[in-house]
XYZ file of C-alpha atoms in Angstrom:
287
model
C -12.182 -7.447 -76.454
C -9.266 -9.725 -75.559
C -7.888 -7.095 -73.162
C -11.295 -6.987 -71.478
C -11.075 -10.777 -71.112
C -7.625 -10.350 -69.501
C -9.158 -7.894 -67.052
C -11.853 -10.445 -66.129
C -9.174 -13.123 -65.675
C -7.477 -10.860 -63.118
C -10.696 -10.278 -61.163
C -11.845 -13.885 -61.088
C -8.315 -15.164 -60.402
C -8.042 -13.051 -57.246
C -11.621 -13.674 -56.086
C -11.282 -17.443 -56.458
C -7.653 -18.090 -55.457
C -7.415 -15.912 -52.324
C -10.270 -17.417 -50.254
C -9.289 -20.941 -51.329
C -5.687 -20.355 -50.190
C -6.866 -18.959 -46.851
C -9.171 -21.958 -46.327
C -6.340 -24.317 -47.254
C -3.975 -22.781 -44.676
C -6.604 -22.800 -41.939
C -8.267 -26.166 -42.482
C -6.088 -28.393 -44.673
C -2.463 -27.687 -43.700
C -0.785 -29.121 -40.621
C 0.856 -26.112 -38.954
C 3.559 -28.277 -37.377
C 4.709 -30.199 -40.435
C 3.463 -28.110 -43.370
C 1.972 -31.184 -45.048
C -1.596 -31.406 -46.312
C -4.068 -33.149 -44.043
C -6.015 -36.194 -45.140
C -8.916 -35.318 -47.424
C -7.289 -32.149 -48.768
C -9.104 -31.429 -52.015
C -8.321 -27.703 -51.886
C -4.748 -27.827 -53.222
C -5.633 -29.354 -56.640
C -8.427 -26.790 -57.049
C -6.079 -23.922 -56.201
C -3.369 -25.152 -58.569
C -5.952 -25.599 -61.344
C -7.140 -22.001 -60.873
C -3.557 -20.705 -61.004
C -2.734 -22.703 -64.141
C -5.902 -21.476 -65.870
C -5.157 -17.892 -64.813
C -1.607 -18.035 -66.156
C -2.559 -19.726 -69.439
C -5.575 -17.457 -70.030
C -3.715 -14.206 -69.309
C -0.817 -15.127 -71.623
C -3.153 -16.458 -74.314
C -5.470 -13.431 -74.350
C -2.537 -11.033 -74.295
C -0.678 -12.622 -77.197
C -3.833 -13.124 -79.278
C -4.499 -9.395 -79.082
C -2.599 -7.695 -81.914
C -3.298 -4.087 -80.987
C -1.724 -3.429 -77.623
C -1.543 0.273 -76.735
C 1.759 1.895 -77.704
C 1.768 4.657 -75.123
C 3.852 7.201 -73.302
C 2.901 7.354 -69.633
C 0.948 10.465 -68.773
C 0.883 12.437 -65.527
C -1.374 9.963 -63.753
C -1.534 10.711 -60.026
C -2.138 7.154 -58.713
C 0.619 5.852 -60.998
C 3.336 8.199 -59.775
C 2.207 7.762 -56.149
C 2.480 3.970 -56.513
C 5.901 4.404 -58.147
C 7.040 6.469 -55.160
C 5.603 3.908 -52.719
C 7.351 1.110 -54.620
C 10.664 2.970 -54.496
C 10.302 3.618 -50.785
C 9.422 -0.045 -50.181
C 12.601 -1.115 -51.980
C 14.705 1.140 -49.764
C 13.062 0.019 -46.502
C 13.211 -3.678 -47.431
C 16.852 -3.619 -48.486
C 18.067 -1.527 -45.551
C 16.352 -3.937 -43.142
C 17.804 -6.901 -45.041
C 21.336 -5.511 -44.674
C 20.795 -5.107 -40.933
C 19.499 -8.682 -40.688
C 22.373 -10.026 -42.820
C 24.988 -8.717 -40.384
C 23.176 -10.415 -37.527
C 23.122 -13.967 -38.906
C 25.834 -16.588 -39.075
C 27.253 -17.763 -42.370
C 28.292 -16.009 -45.558
C 25.801 -13.232 -46.416
C 27.875 -11.537 -49.132
C 25.421 -12.219 -51.967
C 22.490 -11.110 -49.838
C 24.230 -7.855 -48.895
C 25.186 -7.111 -52.512
C 21.595 -7.641 -53.649
C 20.357 -5.401 -50.845
C 22.694 -2.532 -51.752
C 21.628 -2.929 -55.374
C 18.003 -2.887 -54.197
C 18.561 0.443 -52.427
C 19.823 1.827 -55.734
C 16.686 0.493 -57.457
C 14.543 2.181 -54.820
C 16.273 5.522 -55.433
C 15.770 5.112 -59.200
C 12.049 4.399 -58.735
C 11.718 7.418 -56.446
C 13.396 9.489 -59.156
C 10.977 8.087 -61.758
C 7.997 8.904 -59.547
C 9.131 12.498 -59.069
C 9.777 12.870 -62.811
C 6.283 11.565 -63.615
C 4.858 14.335 -61.454
C 6.519 16.787 -63.857
C 5.409 15.116 -67.127
C 8.807 13.524 -67.763
C 7.785 9.888 -68.307
C 10.441 8.573 -70.719
C 13.640 7.254 -69.159
C 16.847 5.718 -70.446
C 16.788 2.028 -71.311
C 19.607 1.443 -68.807
C 17.672 2.846 -65.842
C 14.446 1.203 -66.984
C 15.836 -2.338 -67.064
C 17.580 -2.201 -63.649
C 14.453 -3.116 -61.598
C 14.008 -6.247 -63.731
C 17.643 -7.209 -63.113
C 17.177 -6.847 -59.351
C 14.104 -9.101 -59.420
C 16.092 -11.765 -61.300
C 18.846 -11.553 -58.669
C 16.245 -11.830 -55.918
C 14.878 -14.917 -57.676
C 18.355 -16.462 -57.726
C 18.658 -15.697 -54.023
C 15.395 -17.525 -53.326
C 16.618 -20.530 -55.308
C 19.819 -20.724 -53.257
C 18.277 -20.041 -49.854
C 17.682 -23.004 -47.584
C 13.994 -23.709 -47.018
C 12.547 -26.223 -44.604
C 9.965 -28.813 -45.617
C 7.315 -27.005 -43.601
C 7.480 -23.898 -45.821
C 7.930 -25.561 -49.206
C 4.452 -24.637 -50.524
C 4.791 -20.955 -49.581
C 8.328 -20.923 -50.975
C 7.012 -22.249 -54.296
C 4.390 -19.494 -54.492
C 7.057 -16.896 -53.729
C 9.303 -18.248 -56.495
C 6.421 -18.107 -58.979
C 5.615 -14.569 -57.871
C 9.130 -13.312 -58.580
C 9.268 -15.173 -61.923
C 6.216 -13.286 -63.171
C 7.276 -10.002 -61.572
C 10.600 -10.292 -63.447
C 8.763 -10.772 -66.759
C 6.375 -7.940 -65.855
C 9.311 -5.622 -65.126
C 10.794 -6.372 -68.544
C 7.523 -5.119 -70.039
C 7.677 -2.041 -67.801
C 11.246 -1.371 -68.965
C 9.948 -1.163 -72.559
C 7.211 1.259 -71.495
C 9.440 3.419 -69.301
C 12.069 3.726 -72.044
C 9.476 3.815 -74.855
C 11.339 0.978 -76.586
C 8.681 -1.043 -78.416
C 6.051 0.032 -75.848
C 3.362 -2.061 -77.561
C 5.363 -5.198 -76.691
C 5.813 -3.781 -73.216
C 2.039 -3.450 -72.854
C 1.624 -7.030 -74.013
C 4.117 -8.180 -71.375
C 2.329 -6.220 -68.657
C -0.964 -7.931 -69.488
C 0.515 -11.400 -70.041
C 2.673 -11.561 -66.914
C 1.320 -8.806 -64.674
C -1.995 -10.600 -64.141
C -0.428 -13.869 -62.838
C 1.971 -11.756 -60.743
C -0.972 -9.977 -59.100
C -2.924 -13.178 -58.406
C 0.105 -14.984 -56.942
C 1.235 -11.802 -55.165
C -2.072 -11.686 -53.318
C -1.512 -15.296 -52.217
C 2.002 -14.650 -50.841
C 1.038 -11.504 -48.923
C -2.567 -11.491 -47.653
C -2.751 -14.966 -45.995
C 0.534 -14.472 -44.050
C -0.680 -11.041 -42.900
C -3.947 -12.579 -41.667
C -2.014 -15.321 -39.877
C 0.283 -12.730 -38.267
C -2.596 -10.541 -37.090
C -4.409 -13.567 -35.642
C -1.266 -14.727 -33.885
C -1.229 -17.986 -35.834
C 2.002 -19.764 -36.672
C 3.117 -18.915 -40.194
C 4.693 -21.729 -42.201
C 7.327 -19.368 -43.577
C 9.248 -16.745 -41.630
C 7.242 -13.525 -41.711
C 9.220 -10.359 -42.451
C 7.183 -7.159 -42.508
C 9.581 -5.244 -44.771
C 9.596 -8.068 -47.326
C 5.808 -8.351 -47.272
C 5.554 -4.564 -47.677
C 7.710 -4.718 -50.819
C 5.727 -7.638 -52.250
C 2.472 -5.792 -51.559
C 3.854 -2.703 -53.315
C 4.934 -4.794 -56.323
C 1.511 -6.459 -56.456
C -0.359 -3.145 -56.206
C 1.867 -1.545 -58.848
C 1.346 -4.461 -61.271
C -2.424 -4.431 -60.664
C -2.698 -0.712 -61.313
C -0.584 -0.916 -64.470
C -2.983 -3.519 -65.886
C -5.945 -1.232 -65.122
C -4.076 1.822 -66.406
C -3.229 0.214 -69.755
C -6.784 -1.102 -70.053
C -8.076 2.461 -69.634
C -5.561 3.891 -72.104
C -6.508 1.199 -74.634
C -10.195 2.030 -74.196
C -9.512 5.743 -74.690
C -7.553 4.972 -77.871
C -10.402 2.835 -79.205
C -12.958 5.582 -78.466
C -10.770 8.131 -80.250
C -10.625 5.912 -83.332
C -14.392 5.456 -83.303
C -15.012 9.204 -83.058
C -12.699 10.174 -85.936
C -15.060 9.153 -88.800
C -17.907 11.101 -87.175
C -15.752 14.200 -86.915
C -14.762 13.899 -90.581
C -18.395 13.431 -91.635
C -19.437 16.539 -89.706
C -16.687 18.609 -91.351
C -17.719 17.382 -94.832
C -21.369 18.141 -94.058
C -20.503 21.677 -92.933
C -18.438 22.303 -96.072
C -21.280 21.019 -98.265
C -23.811 23.257 -96.516
C -21.587 26.307 -96.940
C -21.137 25.549 -100.658
C -24.890 25.281 -101.195
């Protein structure tokens, strides 16, 4: 029941936060300064929705004591999304290395993170291929590497210079990577089958906020780019592609675990009936 509530939190969080954020950018943000215009009542509403989404998803997840302890099966959308995520890592990090060599200043940390990101992309591609062949348990070392990269990316965002005009979008991006990092820790437990029930709990608790905030940091900038509007933060297609892939992967994992939990519950409900039928058959044969 609590997992169903988490699922509803995800749906309503996206449906409420996304249009409000788009309206805020169009009608209540000064495109030249990045500050809110007079009479902006949208921002407090948006922040309230995000806080409620985060608190509700964590609360419902941790109140539920029976998270599914699973081994990933050969699920076609799951391994396709894993392959897409791996490819997005490679494209993003290769493009970032090219950009790093073209800017002034010390880009050593950025280049190191990008090379590490290419490695993460190759690992995710390997995982996706293995899932196609029913091999869905990986070493703890490989499983935790994506989470480490996200933490490094978060540190990079903290140290990067951001102008006043993009401070709100930068804040959303920081929050996105915070929850993606926590989500990836849960995925590491599932991939390595190390306390997978706790991994499932982490996916529900932190994956839902990651999806809601991920939608906010990707869809509105894409709309602004397609309309030719000025984006408050520099728009990089490869970065947006990776963030979209992370958001889609997190969203599907929440749905996937919800389905696996439902199947487990149905199996438990059917067991007593099967036992009763067997006892009835044995009794009939004895008579």
